Structures are given as C-alpha cells and as structure tokens.
Protein backbone atom coordinates (compact mmCIF):
# COMPACT_ATOMS: atom_id res chain seq x y z
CA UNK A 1 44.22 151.59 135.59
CA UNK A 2 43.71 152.15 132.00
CA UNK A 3 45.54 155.76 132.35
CA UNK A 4 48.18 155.02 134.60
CA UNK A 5 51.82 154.59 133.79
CA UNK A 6 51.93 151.45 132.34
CA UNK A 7 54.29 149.50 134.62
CA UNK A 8 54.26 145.59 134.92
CA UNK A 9 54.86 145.58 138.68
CA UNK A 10 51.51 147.41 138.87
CA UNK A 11 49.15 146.57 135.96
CA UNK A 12 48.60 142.77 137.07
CA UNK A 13 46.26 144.64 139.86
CA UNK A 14 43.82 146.20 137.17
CA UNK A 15 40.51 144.37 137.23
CA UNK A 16 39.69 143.74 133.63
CA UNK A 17 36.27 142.22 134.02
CA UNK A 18 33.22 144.41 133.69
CA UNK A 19 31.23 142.50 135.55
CA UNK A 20 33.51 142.93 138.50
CA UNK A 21 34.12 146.44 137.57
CA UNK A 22 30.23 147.46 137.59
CA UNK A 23 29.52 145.13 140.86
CA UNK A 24 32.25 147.24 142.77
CA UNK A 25 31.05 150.31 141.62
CA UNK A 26 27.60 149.27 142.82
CA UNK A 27 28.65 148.19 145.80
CA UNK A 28 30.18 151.84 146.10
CA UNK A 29 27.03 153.90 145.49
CA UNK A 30 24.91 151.85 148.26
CA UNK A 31 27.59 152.01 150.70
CA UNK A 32 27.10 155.65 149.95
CA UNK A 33 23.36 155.68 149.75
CA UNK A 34 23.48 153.71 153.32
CA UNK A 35 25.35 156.27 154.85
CA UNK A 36 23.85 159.14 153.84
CA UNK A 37 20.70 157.75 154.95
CA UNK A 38 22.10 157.29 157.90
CA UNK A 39 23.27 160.66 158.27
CA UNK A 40 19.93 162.30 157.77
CA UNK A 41 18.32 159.93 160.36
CA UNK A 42 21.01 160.78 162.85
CA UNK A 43 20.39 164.89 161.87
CA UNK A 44 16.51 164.24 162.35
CA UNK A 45 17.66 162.68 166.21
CA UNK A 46 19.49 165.65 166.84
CA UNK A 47 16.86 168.28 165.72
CA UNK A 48 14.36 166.03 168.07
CA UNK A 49 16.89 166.67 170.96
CA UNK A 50 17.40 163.18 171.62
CA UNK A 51 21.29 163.43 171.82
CA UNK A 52 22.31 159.60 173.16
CA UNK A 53 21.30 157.97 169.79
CA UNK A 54 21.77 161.25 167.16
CA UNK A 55 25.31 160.88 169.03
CA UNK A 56 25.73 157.13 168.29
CA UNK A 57 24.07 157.35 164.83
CA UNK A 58 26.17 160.57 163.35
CA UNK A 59 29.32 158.15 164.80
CA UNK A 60 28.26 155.06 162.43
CA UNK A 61 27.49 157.07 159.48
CA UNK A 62 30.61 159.16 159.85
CA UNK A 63 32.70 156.40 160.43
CA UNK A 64 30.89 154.41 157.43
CA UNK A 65 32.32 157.85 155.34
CA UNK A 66 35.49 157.84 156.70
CA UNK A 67 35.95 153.68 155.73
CA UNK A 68 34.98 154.53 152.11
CA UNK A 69 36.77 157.48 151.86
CA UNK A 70 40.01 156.34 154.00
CA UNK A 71 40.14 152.95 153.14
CA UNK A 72 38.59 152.33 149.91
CA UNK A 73 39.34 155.67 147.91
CA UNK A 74 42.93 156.78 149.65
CA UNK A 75 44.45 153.33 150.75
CA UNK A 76 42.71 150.63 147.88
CA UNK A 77 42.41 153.21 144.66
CA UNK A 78 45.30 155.61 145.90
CA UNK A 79 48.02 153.26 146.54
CA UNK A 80 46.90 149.46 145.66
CA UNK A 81 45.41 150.38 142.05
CA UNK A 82 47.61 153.70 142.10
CA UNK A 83 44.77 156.59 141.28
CA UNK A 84 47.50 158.83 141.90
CA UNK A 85 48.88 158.29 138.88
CA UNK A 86 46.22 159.32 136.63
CA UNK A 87 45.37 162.69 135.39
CA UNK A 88 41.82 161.74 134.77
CA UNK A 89 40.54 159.88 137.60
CA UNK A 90 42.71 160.92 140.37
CA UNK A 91 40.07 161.25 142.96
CA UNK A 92 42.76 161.20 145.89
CA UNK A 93 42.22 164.86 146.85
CA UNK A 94 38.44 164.56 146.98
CA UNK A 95 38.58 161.71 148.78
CA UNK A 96 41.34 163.36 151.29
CA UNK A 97 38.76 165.88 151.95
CA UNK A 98 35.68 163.86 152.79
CA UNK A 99 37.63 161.69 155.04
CA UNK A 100 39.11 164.93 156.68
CA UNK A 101 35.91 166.87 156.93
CA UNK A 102 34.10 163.47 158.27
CA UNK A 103 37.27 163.01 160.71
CA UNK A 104 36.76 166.68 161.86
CA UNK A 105 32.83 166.36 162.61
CA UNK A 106 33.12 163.17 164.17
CA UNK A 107 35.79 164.61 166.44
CA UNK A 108 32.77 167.80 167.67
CA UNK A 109 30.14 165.27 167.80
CA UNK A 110 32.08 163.19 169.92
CA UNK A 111 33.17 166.60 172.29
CA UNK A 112 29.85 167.88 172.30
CA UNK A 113 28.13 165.10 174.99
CA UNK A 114 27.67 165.46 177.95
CA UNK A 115 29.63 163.70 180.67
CA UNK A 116 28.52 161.80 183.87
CA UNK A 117 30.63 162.47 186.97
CA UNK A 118 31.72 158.96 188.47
C-alpha cells in the first residue's frame, strides 16, 4: 500500500511486517505451483481419454485459479488493500482476466460431458 493514496481510513490495512509480507507471497506462488500442477495432470487425463477424472481434476484446478484470482487478487488486493489505486502494482486487470478466462474454460469443460439419461 506503499503507492496508494495515502488515506487514514485505508492505510491501517497495510501489512508492515516483512515477515508477513514474504510468508503471503509464498503462500501465493505454491497455491500457484499447486494448481498448475494440477492442471497439467488433469490435461495428461484428458489426452489419455479418461474424461470422468480429467473432468473432475480441470474443475479443482480451475476453481483453485479462479479463488486466487477472484478472491485473493480482485476482492482482498483490489478492494480490501485497494490495488486499484496504484499505478505500479495494479494487478486488477490481470487478475480480471485469469479469473475470466478460468471462468470461461471451466464453463466448456463442464458442457463438454456426457450425460446419462435417467
């Protein structure tokens, strides 16, 4: 929050320890790390045809994006520690664009199975 406007109402949110700075920012990276890894595992499934789990698996690492993305970069950085502010790190548009693009492919993974009459 060190480039944001400088209001009082806000800047009691900045985190001003390091240590909880570079933990979140760890934290960050595997969260990312998992779900990419989970994303290539679920793309192996569905070049091996087996559709049932590349299905399930492409949901959880989708929806693993679309938490980080949605909820930690748009709705906690965006709003609560207001990125949108800053001309330096204002990473709202990237994020709005991972979280859409995940949103979108989860939607045709979802469409693409096959259903069972009942």
């Amino acid at each position: 929050m060190d480039t944001t406007f400088k209001d009082d109402d806000l800047m009691w949110r900045a985190v001003t320890s390091k240590g909880l700075q570079d933990a979140a920012y760890v934290v960050i990276i595997v969260w990312e790390t998992v779900a990419a890894l989970v994303l290539v595992y679920g793309t192996w499934l569905w070049v091996r045809r087996d559709d049932g789990r590349a299905r399930r698996v492409s949901t959880y690492g989708l929806l693993m994006l679309m938490v980080l993305f949605g909820a930690g970069f748009i709705a906690v950085g965006g709003e609560w520690f207001a990125m949108w502010q800053s001309k330096d790190w204002n990473g709202l548009e990237a994020a709005t664009r991972v979280f859409l693009l995940s949103g979108v492919v989860l939607v045709v993974v979802q469409l693409t199975g096959e259903r069972s009459a009942t």
